[in-house]
Coordinates of C-alpha atoms and ligand atoms in Angstrom, one line a residue:
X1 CA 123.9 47.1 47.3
X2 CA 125.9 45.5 50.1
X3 CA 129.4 43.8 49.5
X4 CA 131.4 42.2 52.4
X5 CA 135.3 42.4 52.8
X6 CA 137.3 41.9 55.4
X7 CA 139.2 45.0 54.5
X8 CA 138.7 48.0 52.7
X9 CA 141.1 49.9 51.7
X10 CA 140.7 53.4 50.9
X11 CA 143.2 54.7 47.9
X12 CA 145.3 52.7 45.3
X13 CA 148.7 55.1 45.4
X14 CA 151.8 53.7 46.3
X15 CA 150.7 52.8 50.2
X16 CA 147.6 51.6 49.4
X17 CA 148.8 49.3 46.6
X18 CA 151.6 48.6 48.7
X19 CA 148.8 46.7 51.4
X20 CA 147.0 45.2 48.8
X21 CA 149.9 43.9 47.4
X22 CA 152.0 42.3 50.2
X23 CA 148.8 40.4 51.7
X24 CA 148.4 39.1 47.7
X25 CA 148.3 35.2 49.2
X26 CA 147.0 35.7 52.2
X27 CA 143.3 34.9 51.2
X28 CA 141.8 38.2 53.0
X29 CA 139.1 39.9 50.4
X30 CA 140.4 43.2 50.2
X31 CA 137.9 46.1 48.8
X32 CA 140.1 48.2 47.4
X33 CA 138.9 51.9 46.2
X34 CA 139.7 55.0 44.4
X35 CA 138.2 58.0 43.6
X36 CA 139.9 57.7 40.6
X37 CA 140.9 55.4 37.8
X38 CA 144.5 53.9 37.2
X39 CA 147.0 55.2 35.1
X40 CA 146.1 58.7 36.9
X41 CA 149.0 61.3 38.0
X42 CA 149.8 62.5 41.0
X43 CA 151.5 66.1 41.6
X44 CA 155.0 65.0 42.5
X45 CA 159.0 65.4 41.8
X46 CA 158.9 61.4 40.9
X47 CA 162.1 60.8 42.3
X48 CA 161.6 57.3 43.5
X49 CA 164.8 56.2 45.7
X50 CA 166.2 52.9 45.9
X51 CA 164.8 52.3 49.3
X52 CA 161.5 51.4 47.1
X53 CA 163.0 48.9 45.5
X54 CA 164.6 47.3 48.5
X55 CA 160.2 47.3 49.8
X56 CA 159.5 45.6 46.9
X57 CA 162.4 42.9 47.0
X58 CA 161.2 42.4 50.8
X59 CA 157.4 41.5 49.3
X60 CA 158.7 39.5 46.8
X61 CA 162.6 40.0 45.0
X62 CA 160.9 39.3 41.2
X63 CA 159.2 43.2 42.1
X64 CA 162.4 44.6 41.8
X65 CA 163.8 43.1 38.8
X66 CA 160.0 43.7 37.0
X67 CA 160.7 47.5 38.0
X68 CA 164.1 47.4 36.7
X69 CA 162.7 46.6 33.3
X70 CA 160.1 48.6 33.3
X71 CA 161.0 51.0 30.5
X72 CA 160.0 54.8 31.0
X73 CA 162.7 55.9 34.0
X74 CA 166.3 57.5 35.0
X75 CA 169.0 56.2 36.8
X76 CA 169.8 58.5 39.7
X77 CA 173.1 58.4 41.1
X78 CA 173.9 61.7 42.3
X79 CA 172.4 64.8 44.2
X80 CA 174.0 68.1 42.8
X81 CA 173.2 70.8 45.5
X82 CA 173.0 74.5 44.7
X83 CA 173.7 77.2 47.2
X84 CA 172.3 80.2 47.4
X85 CA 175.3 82.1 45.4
X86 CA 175.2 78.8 42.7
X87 CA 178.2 76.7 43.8
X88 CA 177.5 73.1 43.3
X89 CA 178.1 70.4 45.8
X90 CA 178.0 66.8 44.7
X91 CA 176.4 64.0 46.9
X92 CA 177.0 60.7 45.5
X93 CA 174.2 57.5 45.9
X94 CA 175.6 54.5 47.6
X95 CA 172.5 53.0 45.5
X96 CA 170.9 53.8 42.3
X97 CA 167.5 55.6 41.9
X98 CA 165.2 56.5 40.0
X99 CA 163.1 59.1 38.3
X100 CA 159.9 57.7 36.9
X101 CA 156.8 60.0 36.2
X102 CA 153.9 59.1 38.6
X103 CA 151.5 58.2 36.0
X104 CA 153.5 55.2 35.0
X105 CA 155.0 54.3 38.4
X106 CA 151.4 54.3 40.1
X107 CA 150.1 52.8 37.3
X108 CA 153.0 49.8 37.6
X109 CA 152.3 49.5 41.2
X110 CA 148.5 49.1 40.9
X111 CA 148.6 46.5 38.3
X112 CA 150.9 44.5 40.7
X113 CA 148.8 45.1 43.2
X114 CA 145.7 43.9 41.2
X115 CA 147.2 40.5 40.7
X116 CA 145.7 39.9 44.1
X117 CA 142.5 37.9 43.2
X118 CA 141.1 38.6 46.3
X119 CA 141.2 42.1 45.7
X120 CA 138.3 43.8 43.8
X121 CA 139.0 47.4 42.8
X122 CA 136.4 50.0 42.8
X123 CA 137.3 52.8 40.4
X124 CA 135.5 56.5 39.7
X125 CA 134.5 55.8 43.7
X126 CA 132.5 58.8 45.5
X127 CA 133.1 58.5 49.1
X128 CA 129.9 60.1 50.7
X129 CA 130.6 58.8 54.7
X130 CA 132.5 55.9 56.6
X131 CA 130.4 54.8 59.4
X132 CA 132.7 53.3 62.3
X133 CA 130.4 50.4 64.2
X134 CA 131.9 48.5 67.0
X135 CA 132.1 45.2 64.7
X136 CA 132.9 46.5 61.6
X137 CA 133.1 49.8 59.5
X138 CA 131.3 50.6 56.2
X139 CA 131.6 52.9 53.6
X140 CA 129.0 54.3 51.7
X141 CA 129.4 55.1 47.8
X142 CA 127.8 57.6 45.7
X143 CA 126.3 55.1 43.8
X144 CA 124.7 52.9 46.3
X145 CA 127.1 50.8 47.0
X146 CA 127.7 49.7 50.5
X147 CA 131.0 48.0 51.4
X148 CA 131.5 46.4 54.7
X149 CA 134.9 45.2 56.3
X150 CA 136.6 44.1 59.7
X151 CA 138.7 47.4 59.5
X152 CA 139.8 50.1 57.2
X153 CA 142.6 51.1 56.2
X154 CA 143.5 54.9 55.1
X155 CA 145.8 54.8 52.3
X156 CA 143.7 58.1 50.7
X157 CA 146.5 61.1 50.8
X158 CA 146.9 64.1 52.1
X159 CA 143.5 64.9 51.9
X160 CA 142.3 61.7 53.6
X161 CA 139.0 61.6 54.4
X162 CA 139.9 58.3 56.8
X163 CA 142.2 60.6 58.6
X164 CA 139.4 63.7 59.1
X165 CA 136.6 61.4 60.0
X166 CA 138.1 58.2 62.0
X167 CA 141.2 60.1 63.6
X168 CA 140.5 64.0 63.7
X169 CA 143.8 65.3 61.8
X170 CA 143.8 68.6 61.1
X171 CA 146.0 70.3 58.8
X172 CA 149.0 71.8 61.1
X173 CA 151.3 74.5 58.6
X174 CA 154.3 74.3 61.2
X175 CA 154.0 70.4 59.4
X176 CA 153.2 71.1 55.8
X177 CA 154.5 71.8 53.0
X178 CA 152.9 73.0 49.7
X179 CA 154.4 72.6 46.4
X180 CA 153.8 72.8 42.6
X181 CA 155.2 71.1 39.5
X182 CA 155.5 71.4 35.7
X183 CA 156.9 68.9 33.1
X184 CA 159.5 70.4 30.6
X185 CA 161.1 69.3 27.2
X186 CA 164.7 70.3 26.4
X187 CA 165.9 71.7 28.9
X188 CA 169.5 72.8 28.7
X189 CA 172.1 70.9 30.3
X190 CA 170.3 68.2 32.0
X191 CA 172.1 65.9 33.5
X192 CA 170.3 62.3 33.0
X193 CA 171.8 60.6 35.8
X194 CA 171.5 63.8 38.8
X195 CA 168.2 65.3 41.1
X196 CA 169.3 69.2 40.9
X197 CA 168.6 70.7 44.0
X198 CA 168.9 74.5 44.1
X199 CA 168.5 76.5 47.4
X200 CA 168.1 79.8 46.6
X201 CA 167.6 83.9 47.9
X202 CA 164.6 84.8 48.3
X203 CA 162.9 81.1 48.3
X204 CA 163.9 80.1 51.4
X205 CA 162.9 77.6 53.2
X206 CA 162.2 75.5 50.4
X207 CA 164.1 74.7 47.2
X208 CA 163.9 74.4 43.2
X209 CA 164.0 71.3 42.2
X210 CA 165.2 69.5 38.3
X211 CA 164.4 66.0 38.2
X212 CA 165.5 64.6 34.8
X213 CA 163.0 61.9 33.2
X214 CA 163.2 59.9 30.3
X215 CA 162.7 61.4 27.1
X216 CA 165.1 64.4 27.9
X217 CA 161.9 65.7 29.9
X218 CA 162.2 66.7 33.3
X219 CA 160.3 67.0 36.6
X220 CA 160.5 70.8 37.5
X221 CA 159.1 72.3 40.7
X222 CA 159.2 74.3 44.1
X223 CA 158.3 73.7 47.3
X224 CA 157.8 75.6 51.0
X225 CA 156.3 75.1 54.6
X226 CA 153.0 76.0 54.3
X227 CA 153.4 78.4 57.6
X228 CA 155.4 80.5 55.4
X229 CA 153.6 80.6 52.6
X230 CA 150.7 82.0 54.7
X231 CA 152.8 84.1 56.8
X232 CA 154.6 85.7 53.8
X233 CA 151.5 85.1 51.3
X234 CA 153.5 83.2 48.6
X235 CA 151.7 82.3 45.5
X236 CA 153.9 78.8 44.3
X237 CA 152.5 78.9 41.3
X238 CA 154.0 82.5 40.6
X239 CA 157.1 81.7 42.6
X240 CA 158.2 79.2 40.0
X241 CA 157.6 81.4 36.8
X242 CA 160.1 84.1 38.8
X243 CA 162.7 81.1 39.4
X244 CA 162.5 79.8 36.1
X245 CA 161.8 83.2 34.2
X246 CA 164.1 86.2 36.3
X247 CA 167.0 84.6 37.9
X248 CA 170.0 84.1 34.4
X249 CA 171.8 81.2 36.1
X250 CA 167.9 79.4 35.7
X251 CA 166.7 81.3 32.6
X252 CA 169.7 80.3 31.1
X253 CA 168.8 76.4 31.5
X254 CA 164.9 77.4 30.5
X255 CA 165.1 79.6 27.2
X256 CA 164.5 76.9 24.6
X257 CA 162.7 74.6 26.9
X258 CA 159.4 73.5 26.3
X259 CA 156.7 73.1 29.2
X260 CA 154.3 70.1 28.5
X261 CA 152.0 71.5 31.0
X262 CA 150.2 74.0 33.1
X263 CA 151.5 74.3 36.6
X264 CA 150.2 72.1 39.2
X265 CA 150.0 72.2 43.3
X266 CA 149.7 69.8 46.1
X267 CA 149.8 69.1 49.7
X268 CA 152.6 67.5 51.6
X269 CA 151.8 66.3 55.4
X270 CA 155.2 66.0 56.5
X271 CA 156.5 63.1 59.0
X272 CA 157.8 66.0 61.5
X273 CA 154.7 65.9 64.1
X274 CA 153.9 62.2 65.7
X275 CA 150.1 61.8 64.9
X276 CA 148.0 58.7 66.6
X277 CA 148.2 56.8 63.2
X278 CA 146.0 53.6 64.2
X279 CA 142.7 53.8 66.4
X280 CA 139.6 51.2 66.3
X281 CA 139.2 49.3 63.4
X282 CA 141.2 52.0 61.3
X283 CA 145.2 52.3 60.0
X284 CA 146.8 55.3 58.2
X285 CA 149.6 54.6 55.9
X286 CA 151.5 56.9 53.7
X287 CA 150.3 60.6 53.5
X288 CA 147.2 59.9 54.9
X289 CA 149.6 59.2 58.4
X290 CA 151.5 62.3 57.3
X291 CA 155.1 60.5 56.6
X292 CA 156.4 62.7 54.1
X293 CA 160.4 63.5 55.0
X294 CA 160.2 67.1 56.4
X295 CA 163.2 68.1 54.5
X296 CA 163.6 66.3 51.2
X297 CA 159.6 66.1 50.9
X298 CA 159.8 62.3 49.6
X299 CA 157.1 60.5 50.7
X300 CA 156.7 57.0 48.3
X301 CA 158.6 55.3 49.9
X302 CA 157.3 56.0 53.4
X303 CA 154.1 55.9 51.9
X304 CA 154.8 52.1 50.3
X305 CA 156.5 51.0 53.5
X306 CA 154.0 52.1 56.0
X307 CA 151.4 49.5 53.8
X308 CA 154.2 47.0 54.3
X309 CA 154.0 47.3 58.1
X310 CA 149.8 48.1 58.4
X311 CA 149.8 44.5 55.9
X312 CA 151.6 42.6 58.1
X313 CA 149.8 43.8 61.3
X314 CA 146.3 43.1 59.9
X315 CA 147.1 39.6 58.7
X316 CA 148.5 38.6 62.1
X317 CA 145.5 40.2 63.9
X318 CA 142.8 38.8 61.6
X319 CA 141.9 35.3 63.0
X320 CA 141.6 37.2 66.5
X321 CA 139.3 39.9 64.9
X322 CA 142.3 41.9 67.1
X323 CA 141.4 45.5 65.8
X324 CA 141.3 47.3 69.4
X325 CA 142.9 50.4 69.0
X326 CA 145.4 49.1 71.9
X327 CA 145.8 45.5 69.5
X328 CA 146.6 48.3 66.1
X329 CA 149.2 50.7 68.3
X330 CA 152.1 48.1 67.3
X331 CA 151.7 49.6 64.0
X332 CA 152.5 52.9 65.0
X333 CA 154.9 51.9 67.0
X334 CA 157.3 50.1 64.4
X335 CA 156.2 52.6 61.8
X336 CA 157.8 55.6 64.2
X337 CA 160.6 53.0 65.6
X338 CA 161.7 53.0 61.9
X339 CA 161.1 57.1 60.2
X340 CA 161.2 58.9 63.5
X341 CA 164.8 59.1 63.7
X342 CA 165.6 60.2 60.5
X343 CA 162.4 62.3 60.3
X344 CA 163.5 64.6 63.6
X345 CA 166.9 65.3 62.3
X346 CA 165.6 66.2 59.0
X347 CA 163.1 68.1 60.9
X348 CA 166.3 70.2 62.5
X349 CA 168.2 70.5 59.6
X350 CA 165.3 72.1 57.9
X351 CA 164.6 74.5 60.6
X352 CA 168.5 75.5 61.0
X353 CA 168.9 76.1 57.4
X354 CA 165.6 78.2 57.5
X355 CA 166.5 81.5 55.7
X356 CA 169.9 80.9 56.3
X357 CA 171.7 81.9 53.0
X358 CA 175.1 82.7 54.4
X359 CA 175.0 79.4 56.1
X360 CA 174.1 77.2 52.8
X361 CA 176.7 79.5 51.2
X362 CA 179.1 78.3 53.4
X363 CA 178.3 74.9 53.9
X364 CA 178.3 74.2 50.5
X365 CA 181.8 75.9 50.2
X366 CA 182.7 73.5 53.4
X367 CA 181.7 70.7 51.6
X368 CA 183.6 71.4 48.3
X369 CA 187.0 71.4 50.4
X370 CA 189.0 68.5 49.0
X371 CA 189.9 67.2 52.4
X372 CA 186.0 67.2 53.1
X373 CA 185.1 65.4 49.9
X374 CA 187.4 62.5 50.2
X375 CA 185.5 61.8 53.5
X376 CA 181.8 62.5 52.7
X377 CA 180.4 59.0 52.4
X378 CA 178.1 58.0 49.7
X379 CA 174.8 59.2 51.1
X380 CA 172.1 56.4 51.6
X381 CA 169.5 57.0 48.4
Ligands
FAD401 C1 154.9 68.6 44.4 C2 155.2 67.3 45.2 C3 156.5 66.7 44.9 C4 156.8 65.5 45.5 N1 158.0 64.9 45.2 C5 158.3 63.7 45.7 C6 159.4 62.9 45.2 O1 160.1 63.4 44.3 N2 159.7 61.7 45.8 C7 158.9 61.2 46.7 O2 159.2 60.1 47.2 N3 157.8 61.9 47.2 C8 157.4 63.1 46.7 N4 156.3 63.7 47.1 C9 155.4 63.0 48.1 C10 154.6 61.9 47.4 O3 153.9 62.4 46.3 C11 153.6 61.3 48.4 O4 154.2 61.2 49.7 C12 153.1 59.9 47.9 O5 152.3 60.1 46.8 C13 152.2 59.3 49.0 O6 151.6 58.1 48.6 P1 150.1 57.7 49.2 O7 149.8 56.4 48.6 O8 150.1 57.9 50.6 O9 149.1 58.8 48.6 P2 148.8 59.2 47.1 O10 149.9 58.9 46.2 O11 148.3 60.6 47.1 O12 147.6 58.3 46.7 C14 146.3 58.4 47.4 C15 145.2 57.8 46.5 O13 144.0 57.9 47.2 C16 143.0 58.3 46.3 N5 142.0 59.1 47.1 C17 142.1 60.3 47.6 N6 141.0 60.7 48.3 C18 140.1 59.7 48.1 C19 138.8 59.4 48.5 N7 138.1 60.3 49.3 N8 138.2 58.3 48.2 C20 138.9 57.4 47.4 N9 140.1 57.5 47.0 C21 140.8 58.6 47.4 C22 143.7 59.1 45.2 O14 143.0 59.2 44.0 C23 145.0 58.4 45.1 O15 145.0 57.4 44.1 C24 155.9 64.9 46.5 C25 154.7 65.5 46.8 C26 154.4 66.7 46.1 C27 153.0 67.3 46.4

């Protein structure tokens, strides 16, 4: 069965969505599909920063205030940091966040997206091939299906099968990360309003994270470059159960806390490494582009963003039928003029840290000085 678009858009995450949604009067029939069907979770530490919000409000400023009063979330103000030997540092948000499980958020984002009516979703969807033609590019569904459009856009993760096929990424570990996740009940001590960040010996580079959710639940996980966890053979999953289980400072937080689930892994393709991120008739946005921040490991609201930017490119190309990949290199160019910066220092502060406990230690102490604290600015959230 054929169906003509004049995009297709492959994954309905936050990039994804993101596309469908900004170009909602534009009056271009979007295809938009998923392998899976919404809600569905995504393996992630839901911290969802205000820089979100300030996407949406750029789309359209009623997004944000629907967010705001969408029920099941935290209000992050603060980062508490955790060196090695369990001082705390305090970063302060110049803007709120906040923690919302995936599920939900996806699932909020997705319906906004589907009040497109010139979008038509395609749940359950089994991508067999994408065939790239010089006047259009087609996907082919298990089913039978066959959906044409002017271009593609790759909005399909970290295991996007529009970046393998259209654009030849390959998974590099010097820029990857792996990490896992479990959901807890009752854990001590959570503090509602602060991401817990915990850098700590013997699980280095990487960190611990306690993300506190609605519900006194809480987003628990740990994550590492995926060059050391080959190199040093780290199993995540058992990594976290050592956190959580043998260290007393943790254990103490974790004794009459419930987990609501089994641990869970996933893939981060982090921002650190420019990638060609556009080519003929084809855009990557989000993980799929791999714009994850190398040292924090966010990647929503790169992910949301980058569909901002490929959105606006494909509108103002469409009369033209301007998909050349020399007409689609604006779009990497304003995607790397905006993360590149921030993504390279990141980048740096990761690899300096590295293994570094004596330097966390002391940083950490550094920061604590009172002459210090009154003049850390609020850091951007
Ligand atoms: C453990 C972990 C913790 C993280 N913590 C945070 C955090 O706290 N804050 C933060 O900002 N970021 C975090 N990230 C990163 C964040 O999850 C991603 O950067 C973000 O989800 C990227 O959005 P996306 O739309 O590009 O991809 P995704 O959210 O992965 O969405 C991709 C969509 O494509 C669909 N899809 C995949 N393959 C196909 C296919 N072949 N055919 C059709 N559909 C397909 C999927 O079903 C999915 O719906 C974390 C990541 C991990 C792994």
């Amino acid at each position: 069965m054929l169906k003509q678009f004049d995009v297709i858009v492959m994954g309905a995450g936050p990039a994804g969505a993101t596309f469908t949604l900004t170009l909602k009067d534009s009056g271009l029939r979007i295809a938009l599909i998923d392998k899976a069907s919404f809600p569905r979770d995504k393996i992630c530490g839901d911290a969802v920063s205000s820089i979100a919000k300030r996407i949406l409000r750029q789309i359209d400023p009623n997004l944000e205030t629907d967010l705001l009063d969408f029920a099941p979330k935290t209000n992050i103000t603060k980062a508490l940091l955790y060196s090695p030997n369990f001082e705390q540092l305090e970063i302060g948000f110049s803007k709120v966040g906040h923690c919302i499980r995936r599920i939900d958020f996806d699932n909020w984002l997705f319906n906004k997206a589907m009040e497109n009516k010139d979008a038509l979703f395609f749940p359950n969807a089994k991508v067999l091939d994408i065939e790239h033609q010089a006047e259009k590019v087609s996907v082919n569904l298990a089913d039978g299906t066959r959906i044409e459009g002017k271009i593609i856009i790759g909005c399909d993760g970290a295991h996007s099968m529009v970046a393998k096929q259209l654009a030849g990424f390959k998974v590099d570990r010097k820029h990857y990360s792996g990490a896992v996740r479990q959901y807890y009940k009752n854990v001590k001590g959570l503090k509602g309003d602060s991401l817990e960040v915990y850098f700590l010996k013997g699980y280095l580079p990487g960190y611990f994270w306690i993300f506190p959710l609605s519900n006194n639940e809480a987003n628990v996980g740990f994550g590492m470059l995926s060059d050391t966890i080959a190199k040093q053979k780290i199993d995540l999953k058992k990594s976290l159960k050592a956190i959580i289980h043998e260290l007393p400072e943790v254990w103490e937080r974790f004794k009459d806390a419930e987990p609501l689930e089994e641990i869970q892994g996933f893939g981060l393709p982090l921002g650190s490494k420019k990638y060609p991120i556009s080519g003929k008739r084809f855009i990557l946005c989000g993980d799929a582009a791999s714009l994850i921040d190398p040292f924090s490991g966010e990647g929503i609201e790169t992910a949301m963003e980058s569909g901002k930017f490929a959105a606006e490119l494909v509108l103002k190309n469409f009369k033209a039928d301007a998909y050349s990949a020399e007409d689609l290199l604006a779009y990497d160019a304003r995607v790397y003029k905006k993360m590149w910066g921030n993504f390279r220092s990141h980048y740096w502060m990761q690899k300096i840290l590295g293994k570094r406990v004596w330097l966390i230690n002391k940083l950490i102490q550094i920061g604590n000085l009172p002459w210090i604290q009154k003049r850390i600015p609020k850091a951007f959230y």
